[in-house]
CSV table of C-alpha atoms in Angstrom, one decimal:
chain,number,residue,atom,x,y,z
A,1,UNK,CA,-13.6,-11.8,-3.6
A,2,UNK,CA,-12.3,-9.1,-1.4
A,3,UNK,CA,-13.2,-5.5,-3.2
A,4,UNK,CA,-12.4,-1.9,-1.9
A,5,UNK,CA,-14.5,0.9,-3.5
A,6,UNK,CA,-13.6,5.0,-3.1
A,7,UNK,CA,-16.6,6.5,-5.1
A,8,UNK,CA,-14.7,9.8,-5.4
A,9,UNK,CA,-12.1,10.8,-7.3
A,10,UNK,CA,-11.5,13.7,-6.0
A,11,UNK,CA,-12.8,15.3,-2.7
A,12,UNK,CA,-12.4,19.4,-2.4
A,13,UNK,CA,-12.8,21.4,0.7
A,14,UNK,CA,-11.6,24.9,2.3
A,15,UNK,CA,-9.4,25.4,4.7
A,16,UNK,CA,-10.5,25.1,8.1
A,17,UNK,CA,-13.8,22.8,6.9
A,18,UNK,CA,-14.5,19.1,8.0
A,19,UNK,CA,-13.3,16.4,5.3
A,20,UNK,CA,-14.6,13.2,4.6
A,21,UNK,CA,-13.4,10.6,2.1
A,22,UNK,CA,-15.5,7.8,2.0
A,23,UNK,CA,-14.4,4.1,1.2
A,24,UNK,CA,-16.7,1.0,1.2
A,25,UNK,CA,-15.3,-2.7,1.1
A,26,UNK,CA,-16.7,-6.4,0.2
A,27,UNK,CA,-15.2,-8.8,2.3
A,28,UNK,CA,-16.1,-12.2,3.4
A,29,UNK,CA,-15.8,-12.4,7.7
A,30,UNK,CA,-14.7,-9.3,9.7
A,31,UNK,CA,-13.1,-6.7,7.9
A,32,UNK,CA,-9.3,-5.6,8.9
A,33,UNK,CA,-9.4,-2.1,7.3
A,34,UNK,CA,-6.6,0.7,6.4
A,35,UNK,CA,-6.4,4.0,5.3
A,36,UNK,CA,-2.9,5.5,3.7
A,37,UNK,CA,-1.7,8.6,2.4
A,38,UNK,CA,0.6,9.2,-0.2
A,39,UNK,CA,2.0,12.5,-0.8
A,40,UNK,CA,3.4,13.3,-4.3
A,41,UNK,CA,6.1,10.6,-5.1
A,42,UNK,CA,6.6,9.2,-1.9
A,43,UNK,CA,5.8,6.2,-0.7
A,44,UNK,CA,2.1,5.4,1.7
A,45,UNK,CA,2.4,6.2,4.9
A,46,UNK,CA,-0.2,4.3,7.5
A,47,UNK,CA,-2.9,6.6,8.9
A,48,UNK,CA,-5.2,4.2,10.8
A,49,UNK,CA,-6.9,0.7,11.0
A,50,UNK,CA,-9.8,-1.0,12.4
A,51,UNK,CA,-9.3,-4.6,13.5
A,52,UNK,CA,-12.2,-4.6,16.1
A,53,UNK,CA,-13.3,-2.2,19.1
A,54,UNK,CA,-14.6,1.3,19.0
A,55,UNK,CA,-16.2,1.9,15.4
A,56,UNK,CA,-14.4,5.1,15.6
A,57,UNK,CA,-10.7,5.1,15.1
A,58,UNK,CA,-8.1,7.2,15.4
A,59,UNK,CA,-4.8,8.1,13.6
A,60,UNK,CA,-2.1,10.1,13.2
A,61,UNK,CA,-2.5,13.7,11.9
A,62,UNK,CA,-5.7,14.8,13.6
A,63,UNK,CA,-7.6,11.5,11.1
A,64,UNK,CA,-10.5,9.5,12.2
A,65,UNK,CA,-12.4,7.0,10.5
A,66,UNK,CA,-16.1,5.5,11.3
A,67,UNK,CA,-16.9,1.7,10.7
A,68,UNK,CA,-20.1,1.2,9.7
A,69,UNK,CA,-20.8,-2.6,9.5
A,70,UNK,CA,-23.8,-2.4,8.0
A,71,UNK,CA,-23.2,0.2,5.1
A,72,UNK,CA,-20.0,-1.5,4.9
A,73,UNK,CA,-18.1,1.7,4.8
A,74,UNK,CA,-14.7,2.9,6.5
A,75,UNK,CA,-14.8,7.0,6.0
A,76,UNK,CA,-12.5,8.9,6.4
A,77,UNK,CA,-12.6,11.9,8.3
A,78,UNK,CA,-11.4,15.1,10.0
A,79,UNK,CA,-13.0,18.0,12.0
A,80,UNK,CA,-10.5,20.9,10.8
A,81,UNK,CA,-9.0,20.3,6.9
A,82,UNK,CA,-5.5,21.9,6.4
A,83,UNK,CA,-3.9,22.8,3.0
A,84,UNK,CA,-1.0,20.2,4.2
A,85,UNK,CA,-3.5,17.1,4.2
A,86,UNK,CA,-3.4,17.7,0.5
A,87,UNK,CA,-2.6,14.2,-1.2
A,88,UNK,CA,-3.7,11.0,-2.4
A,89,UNK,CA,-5.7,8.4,0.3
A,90,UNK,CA,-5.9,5.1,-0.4
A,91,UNK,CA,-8.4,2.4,1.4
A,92,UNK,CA,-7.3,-0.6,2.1
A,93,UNK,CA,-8.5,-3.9,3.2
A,94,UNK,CA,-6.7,-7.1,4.2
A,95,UNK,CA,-6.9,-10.0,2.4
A,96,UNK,CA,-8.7,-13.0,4.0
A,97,UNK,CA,-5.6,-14.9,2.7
A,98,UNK,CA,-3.0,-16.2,5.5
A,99,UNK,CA,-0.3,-13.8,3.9
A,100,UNK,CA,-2.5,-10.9,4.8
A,101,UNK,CA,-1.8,-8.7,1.6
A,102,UNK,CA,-3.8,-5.6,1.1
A,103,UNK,CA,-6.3,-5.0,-1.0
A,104,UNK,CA,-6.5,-1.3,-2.2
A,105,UNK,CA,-8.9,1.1,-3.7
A,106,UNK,CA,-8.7,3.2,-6.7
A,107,UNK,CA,-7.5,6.0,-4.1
A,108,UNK,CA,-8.9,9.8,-3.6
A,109,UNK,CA,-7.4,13.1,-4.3
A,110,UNK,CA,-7.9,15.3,-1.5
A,111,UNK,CA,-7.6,19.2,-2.6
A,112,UNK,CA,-7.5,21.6,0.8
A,113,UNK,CA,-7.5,25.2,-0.5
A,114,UNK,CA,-6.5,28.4,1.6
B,1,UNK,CA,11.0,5.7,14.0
B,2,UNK,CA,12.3,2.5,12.1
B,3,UNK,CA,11.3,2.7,8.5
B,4,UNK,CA,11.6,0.6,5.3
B,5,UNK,CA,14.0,1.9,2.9
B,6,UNK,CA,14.4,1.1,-1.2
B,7,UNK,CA,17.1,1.4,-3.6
B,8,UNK,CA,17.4,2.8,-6.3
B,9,UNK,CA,14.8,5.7,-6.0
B,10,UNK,CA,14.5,5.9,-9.9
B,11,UNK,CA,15.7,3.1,-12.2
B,12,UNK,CA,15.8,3.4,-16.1
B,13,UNK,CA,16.4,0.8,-18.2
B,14,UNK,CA,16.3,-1.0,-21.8
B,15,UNK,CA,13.4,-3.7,-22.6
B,16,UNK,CA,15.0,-6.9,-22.2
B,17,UNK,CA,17.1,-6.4,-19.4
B,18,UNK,CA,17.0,-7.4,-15.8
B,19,UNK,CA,16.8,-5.6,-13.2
B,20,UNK,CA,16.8,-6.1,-9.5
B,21,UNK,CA,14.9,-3.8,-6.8
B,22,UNK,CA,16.0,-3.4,-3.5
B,23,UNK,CA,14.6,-3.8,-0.2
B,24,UNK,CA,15.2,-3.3,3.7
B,25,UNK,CA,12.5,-3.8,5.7
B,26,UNK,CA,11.7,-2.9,9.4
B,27,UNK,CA,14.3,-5.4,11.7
B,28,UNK,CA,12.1,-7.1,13.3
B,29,UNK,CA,9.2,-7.8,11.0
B,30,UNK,CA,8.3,-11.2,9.3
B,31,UNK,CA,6.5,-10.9,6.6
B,32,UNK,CA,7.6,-8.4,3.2
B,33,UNK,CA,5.4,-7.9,0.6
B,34,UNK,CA,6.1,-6.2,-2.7
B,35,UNK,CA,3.0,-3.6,-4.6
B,36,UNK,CA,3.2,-2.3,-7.9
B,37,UNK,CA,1.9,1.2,-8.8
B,38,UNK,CA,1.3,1.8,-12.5
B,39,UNK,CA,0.9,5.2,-13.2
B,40,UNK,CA,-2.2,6.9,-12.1
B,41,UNK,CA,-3.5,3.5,-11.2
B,42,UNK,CA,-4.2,1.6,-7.5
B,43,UNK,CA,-1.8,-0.2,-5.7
B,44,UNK,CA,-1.5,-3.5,-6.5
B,45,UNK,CA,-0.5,-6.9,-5.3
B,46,UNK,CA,2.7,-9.1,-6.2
B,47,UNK,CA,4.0,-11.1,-4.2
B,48,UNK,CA,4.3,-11.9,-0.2
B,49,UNK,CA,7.1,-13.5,1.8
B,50,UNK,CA,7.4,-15.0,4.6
B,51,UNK,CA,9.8,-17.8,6.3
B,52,UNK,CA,12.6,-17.6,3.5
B,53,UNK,CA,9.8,-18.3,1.2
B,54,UNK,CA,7.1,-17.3,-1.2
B,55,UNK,CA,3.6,-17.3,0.8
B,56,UNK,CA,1.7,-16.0,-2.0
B,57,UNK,CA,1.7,-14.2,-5.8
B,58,UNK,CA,-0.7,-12.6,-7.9
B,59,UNK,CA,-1.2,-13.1,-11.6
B,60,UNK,CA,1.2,-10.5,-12.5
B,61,UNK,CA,4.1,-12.5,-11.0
B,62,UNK,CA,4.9,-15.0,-13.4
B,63,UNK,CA,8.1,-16.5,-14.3
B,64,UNK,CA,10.0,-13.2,-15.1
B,65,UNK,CA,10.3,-12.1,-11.4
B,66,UNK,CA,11.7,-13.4,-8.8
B,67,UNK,CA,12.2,-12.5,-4.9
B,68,UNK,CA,15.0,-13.2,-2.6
B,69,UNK,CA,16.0,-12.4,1.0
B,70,UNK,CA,19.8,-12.9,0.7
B,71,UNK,CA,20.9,-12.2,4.3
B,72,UNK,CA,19.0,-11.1,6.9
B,73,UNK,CA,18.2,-7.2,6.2
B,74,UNK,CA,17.7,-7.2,2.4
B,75,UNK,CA,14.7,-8.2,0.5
B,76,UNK,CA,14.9,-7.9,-3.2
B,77,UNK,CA,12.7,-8.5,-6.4
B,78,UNK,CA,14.1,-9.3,-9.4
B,79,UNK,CA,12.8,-9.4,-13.4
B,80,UNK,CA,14.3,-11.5,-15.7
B,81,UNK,CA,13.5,-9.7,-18.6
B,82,UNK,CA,11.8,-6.0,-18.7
B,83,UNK,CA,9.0,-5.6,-20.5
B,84,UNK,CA,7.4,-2.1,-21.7
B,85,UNK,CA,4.6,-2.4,-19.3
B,86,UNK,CA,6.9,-3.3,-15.9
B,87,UNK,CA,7.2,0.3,-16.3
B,88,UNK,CA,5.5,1.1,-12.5
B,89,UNK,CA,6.5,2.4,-9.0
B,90,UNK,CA,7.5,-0.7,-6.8
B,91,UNK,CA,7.3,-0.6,-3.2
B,92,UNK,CA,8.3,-2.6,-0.3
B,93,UNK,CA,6.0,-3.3,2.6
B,94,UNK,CA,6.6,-5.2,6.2
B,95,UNK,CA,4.9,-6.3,9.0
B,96,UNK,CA,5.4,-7.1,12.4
B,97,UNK,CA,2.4,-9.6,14.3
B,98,UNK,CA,-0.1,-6.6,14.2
B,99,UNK,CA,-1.9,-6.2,10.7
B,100,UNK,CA,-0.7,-2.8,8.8
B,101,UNK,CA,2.0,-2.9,6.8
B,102,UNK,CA,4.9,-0.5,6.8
B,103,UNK,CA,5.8,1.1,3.0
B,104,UNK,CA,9.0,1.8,1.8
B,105,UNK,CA,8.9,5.2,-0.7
B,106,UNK,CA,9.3,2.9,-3.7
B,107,UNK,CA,11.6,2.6,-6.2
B,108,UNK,CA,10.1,4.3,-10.1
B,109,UNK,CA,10.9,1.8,-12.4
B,110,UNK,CA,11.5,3.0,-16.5
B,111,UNK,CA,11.4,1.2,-19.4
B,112,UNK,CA,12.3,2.1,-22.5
């Protein structure tokens, strides 16, 4: 079965410092994979995906993410954190399924501070 | 930007009753999904649409809810019969032919 795992929690950095929020997945075939942000009760907006190409993608925001095929991990990433990035990311993976639903991670607090 | 939009934004209501959650998606996409989010918990999986018709459902859809596309902008989700632990943000998602999936800001679902 498809699995998405985000190991932290929560993920704090300063102002100004490089972020990374790291996500691994367990698919069978190629992985179609998501990252989404969700700032306090509102509803996930997409960031980025990787569907095939360049193992380093990138979204909206200023937001990269590396593929790894072998570690199996999708990180999240950007050079120059700002107190606005501040919110829940989620990792997602699509299902192998026809319908295509997501499958999504536990999700990762991301704390910027000034 | 087109976007998906919900209705109601909060919706409180008595064990027992039904409610229906509302839905527009992005105009030109063809498939709808619905997520549930319980409280400090992941996103998870209900049901997907597609064609006027149910494509897939997880285990948490059983016979109390129900999904409709009535015309052709709205896309609703119905239960029967709240329970305690419906309590949950819904949201709407849609897609066009390219894989991500577009979320509406959810509807916050009470029940008491």
């Amino acid at each position: 079965a498809q699995s998405v795992a985000q190991p932290e929690d929560q993920v704090n950095v300063a102002e100004g410092n490089p972020l990374t929020v790291k996500c691994t997945y367990s698919v069978s075939g190629n992985p179609y994979l998501f990252w989404y942000v969700q700032y306090p009760n509102r509803g996930l907006q997409f960031l980025l995906k990787y569907i095939t190409g360049d193992n380093l993608v990138k979204g909206s925001y200023g937001f990269e993410a590396e593929f790894n095929k072998s570690q199996t991990s999708f990180h999240l990433k950007k050079p120059s954190a700002l107190v606005s990035d501040s919110a829940l990311y989620f990792c997602a993976v699509r299902d192998s399924s026809n319908t295509g639903k997501l499958i999504f991670g536990q999700g990762t607090t991301l704390q910027v501070k000034p | 930007e087109p976007e998906v939009t919900q209705t109601p934004s909060h919706q409180v209501t008595q064990m027992g009753q039904e409610v229906i959650l509302r839905c527009v998606p992005i105009s030109n996409h063809l498939y709808f999904y619905w997520y549930r989010q319980i409280l400090g918990q992941k996103v998870e999986f209900l049901v997907s649409f597609y064609n006027n018709e149910i494509s897939e459902k997880s285990e948490i859809f059983d016979d109390q809810f129900s999904v409709e596309r009535p015309d052709g902008s709205n896309f609703t989700l119905k239960i029967r019969s709240t329970k305690l632990e419906d309590s949950a943000m819904y949201f709407c998602a849609s897609r066009a032919a390219t894989y991500e999936q577009y979320f509406g800001p959810g509807t916050r679902l009470t029940v008491t």
